[in-house]
């Protein structure tokens, strides 16, 4: 975590994964989710820290959703299920991750907006 704090400054996270990241942020979250490997429990502290530095909740959800696409398992899946099925499943997973992330951001904005109104 210390190395991450040194490398990833809050301005860098906000630029690439913040509210104004746009399509680039979604592509980064999807790509990093697909390329990530290892136990999910290792990723939770890192994602929490990125979220505290300004990472959008929807991008966080897309990252976690795309961890279901496992590159080492793709050849085995193609062998058993065929290329069309695996391609469709991978496409569906990536599109569903964006939809899920957008829904999560919508829900978050609905409830965060209400909390801010109560405070003011």
mmCIF file of C-alpha atoms in Angstrom:
data_model
loop_
_atom_site.group_PDB
_atom_site.id
_atom_site.type_symbol
_atom_site.label_atom_id
_atom_site.label_comp_id
_atom_site.label_asym_id
_atom_site.label_seq_id
_atom_site.Cartn_x
_atom_site.Cartn_y
_atom_site.Cartn_z
ATOM 1 C CA UNK A 1 0.000 0.000 0.000
ATOM 2 C CA UNK A 2 2.886 2.347 0.702
ATOM 3 C CA UNK A 3 4.244 1.928 -2.821
ATOM 4 C CA UNK A 4 0.760 2.526 -4.211
ATOM 5 C CA UNK A 5 0.501 5.790 -2.271
ATOM 6 C CA UNK A 6 3.836 6.856 -3.710
ATOM 7 C CA UNK A 7 2.958 5.959 -7.318
ATOM 8 C CA UNK A 8 -0.741 6.833 -7.455
ATOM 9 C CA UNK A 9 -1.311 10.381 -6.401
ATOM 10 C CA UNK A 10 -4.943 11.455 -5.832
ATOM 11 C CA UNK A 11 -4.753 13.769 -8.864
ATOM 12 C CA UNK A 12 -3.697 10.832 -11.060
ATOM 13 C CA UNK A 13 -6.546 8.647 -9.807
ATOM 14 C CA UNK A 14 -9.082 11.437 -10.259
ATOM 15 C CA UNK A 15 -7.796 12.132 -13.777
ATOM 16 C CA UNK A 16 -8.017 8.536 -14.999
ATOM 17 C CA UNK A 17 -10.727 7.021 -12.764
ATOM 18 C CA UNK A 18 -12.604 10.007 -11.334
ATOM 19 C CA UNK A 19 -15.922 11.656 -12.186
ATOM 20 C CA UNK A 20 -14.595 13.184 -15.413
ATOM 21 C CA UNK A 21 -12.808 10.050 -16.676
ATOM 22 C CA UNK A 22 -15.456 9.217 -19.281
ATOM 23 C CA UNK A 23 -15.025 6.273 -21.640
ATOM 24 C CA UNK A 24 -11.315 5.998 -20.849
ATOM 25 C CA UNK A 25 -12.153 5.264 -17.210
ATOM 26 C CA UNK A 26 -14.589 2.520 -18.179
ATOM 27 C CA UNK A 27 -12.067 0.944 -20.544
ATOM 28 C CA UNK A 28 -9.363 1.043 -17.873
ATOM 29 C CA UNK A 29 -11.640 -0.518 -15.248
ATOM 30 C CA UNK A 30 -12.748 -3.267 -17.646
ATOM 31 C CA UNK A 31 -9.188 -3.964 -18.807
ATOM 32 C CA UNK A 32 -7.724 -4.023 -15.308
ATOM 33 C CA UNK A 33 -10.562 -6.253 -14.127
ATOM 34 C CA UNK A 34 -9.923 -8.775 -16.888
ATOM 35 C CA UNK A 35 -6.141 -8.688 -16.454
ATOM 36 C CA UNK A 36 -6.195 -8.915 -12.651
ATOM 37 C CA UNK A 37 -5.623 -12.263 -11.028
ATOM 38 C CA UNK A 38 -5.179 -13.697 -7.573
ATOM 39 C CA UNK A 39 -7.428 -13.724 -4.571
ATOM 40 C CA UNK A 40 -10.134 -11.071 -4.462
ATOM 41 C CA UNK A 41 -9.351 -10.407 -0.795
ATOM 42 C CA UNK A 42 -6.025 -8.921 -1.825
ATOM 43 C CA UNK A 43 -7.808 -6.396 -4.049
ATOM 44 C CA UNK A 44 -10.277 -5.065 -1.447
ATOM 45 C CA UNK A 45 -7.811 -2.805 0.435
ATOM 46 C CA UNK A 46 -6.394 -1.500 -2.847
ATOM 47 C CA UNK A 47 -9.849 -0.718 -4.231
ATOM 48 C CA UNK A 48 -10.864 0.947 -0.959
ATOM 49 C CA UNK A 49 -7.821 3.184 -1.156
ATOM 50 C CA UNK A 50 -8.464 4.017 -4.822
ATOM 51 C CA UNK A 51 -12.079 4.865 -3.957
ATOM 52 C CA UNK A 52 -10.891 7.161 -1.167
ATOM 53 C CA UNK A 53 -8.581 8.888 -3.678
ATOM 54 C CA UNK A 54 -11.525 9.579 -6.002
ATOM 55 C CA UNK A 55 -12.269 6.449 -8.058
ATOM 56 C CA UNK A 56 -15.888 6.327 -9.216
ATOM 57 C CA UNK A 57 -18.091 3.675 -7.642
ATOM 58 C CA UNK A 58 -19.297 2.499 -11.047
ATOM 59 C CA UNK A 59 -15.748 1.878 -12.215
ATOM 60 C CA UNK A 60 -15.058 -0.054 -9.042
ATOM 61 C CA UNK A 61 -18.094 -2.239 -9.738
ATOM 62 C CA UNK A 62 -17.011 -2.751 -13.352
ATOM 63 C CA UNK A 63 -13.561 -3.825 -12.186
ATOM 64 C CA UNK A 64 -15.021 -6.399 -9.799
ATOM 65 C CA UNK A 65 -17.565 -7.602 -12.365
ATOM 66 C CA UNK A 66 -14.887 -8.162 -15.020
ATOM 67 C CA UNK A 67 -12.786 -10.275 -12.706
ATOM 68 C CA UNK A 68 -15.153 -13.065 -13.790
ATOM 69 C CA UNK A 69 -13.404 -13.110 -17.181
ATOM 70 C CA UNK A 70 -10.381 -15.323 -16.590
ATOM 71 C CA UNK A 71 -7.795 -15.210 -19.374
ATOM 72 C CA UNK A 72 -6.085 -18.498 -18.359
ATOM 73 C CA UNK A 73 -9.453 -20.293 -18.535
ATOM 74 C CA UNK A 74 -10.436 -18.980 -21.981
ATOM 75 C CA UNK A 75 -8.707 -21.798 -23.948
ATOM 76 C CA UNK A 76 -10.412 -24.416 -21.779
ATOM 77 C CA UNK A 77 -13.782 -22.706 -22.167
ATOM 78 C CA UNK A 78 -13.291 -22.498 -25.944
ATOM 79 C CA UNK A 79 -12.441 -26.202 -26.038
ATOM 80 C CA UNK A 80 -15.604 -27.199 -24.153
ATOM 81 C CA UNK A 81 -18.102 -24.542 -25.264
ATOM 82 C CA UNK A 82 -16.781 -23.153 -28.557
ATOM 83 C CA UNK A 83 -15.617 -19.736 -29.662
ATOM 84 C CA UNK A 84 -19.073 -18.213 -30.302
ATOM 85 C CA UNK A 85 -20.300 -18.982 -26.783
ATOM 86 C CA UNK A 86 -17.122 -17.736 -25.094
ATOM 87 C CA UNK A 87 -17.075 -14.560 -27.207
ATOM 88 C CA UNK A 88 -20.736 -13.875 -26.424
ATOM 89 C CA UNK A 89 -20.232 -14.572 -22.716
ATOM 90 C CA UNK A 90 -17.204 -12.271 -22.559
ATOM 91 C CA UNK A 91 -19.049 -9.540 -24.463
ATOM 92 C CA UNK A 92 -22.102 -9.903 -22.218
ATOM 93 C CA UNK A 93 -19.953 -9.745 -19.088
ATOM 94 C CA UNK A 94 -18.217 -6.543 -20.163
ATOM 95 C CA UNK A 95 -21.443 -4.832 -21.248
ATOM 96 C CA UNK A 96 -23.246 -5.959 -18.097
ATOM 97 C CA UNK A 97 -20.404 -4.555 -15.992
ATOM 98 C CA UNK A 98 -20.933 -1.099 -17.478
ATOM 99 C CA UNK A 99 -24.711 -1.326 -16.995
ATOM 100 C CA UNK A 100 -24.244 -2.503 -13.408
ATOM 101 C CA UNK A 101 -21.764 0.293 -12.744
ATOM 102 C CA UNK A 102 -24.116 2.938 -14.164
ATOM 103 C CA UNK A 103 -27.017 1.594 -12.075
ATOM 104 C CA UNK A 104 -24.844 1.626 -8.966
ATOM 105 C CA UNK A 105 -23.796 5.223 -9.640
ATOM 106 C CA UNK A 106 -27.426 6.222 -10.180
ATOM 107 C CA UNK A 107 -28.443 4.651 -6.873
ATOM 108 C CA UNK A 108 -25.480 6.255 -5.139
ATOM 109 C CA UNK A 109 -26.352 9.710 -6.489
ATOM 110 C CA UNK A 110 -29.984 9.283 -5.422
ATOM 111 C CA UNK A 111 -29.067 8.512 -1.820
ATOM 112 C CA UNK A 112 -26.051 10.802 -1.529
ATOM 113 C CA UNK A 113 -28.169 13.672 -2.875
ATOM 114 C CA UNK A 114 -30.774 13.053 -0.169
ATOM 115 C CA UNK A 115 -28.117 12.948 2.547
ATOM 116 C CA UNK A 116 -26.682 16.289 1.379
ATOM 117 C CA UNK A 117 -30.165 17.879 1.439
ATOM 118 C CA UNK A 118 -30.661 16.744 5.049
ATOM 119 C CA UNK A 119 -27.311 18.194 6.094
ATOM 120 C CA UNK A 120 -27.963 21.594 4.491
#
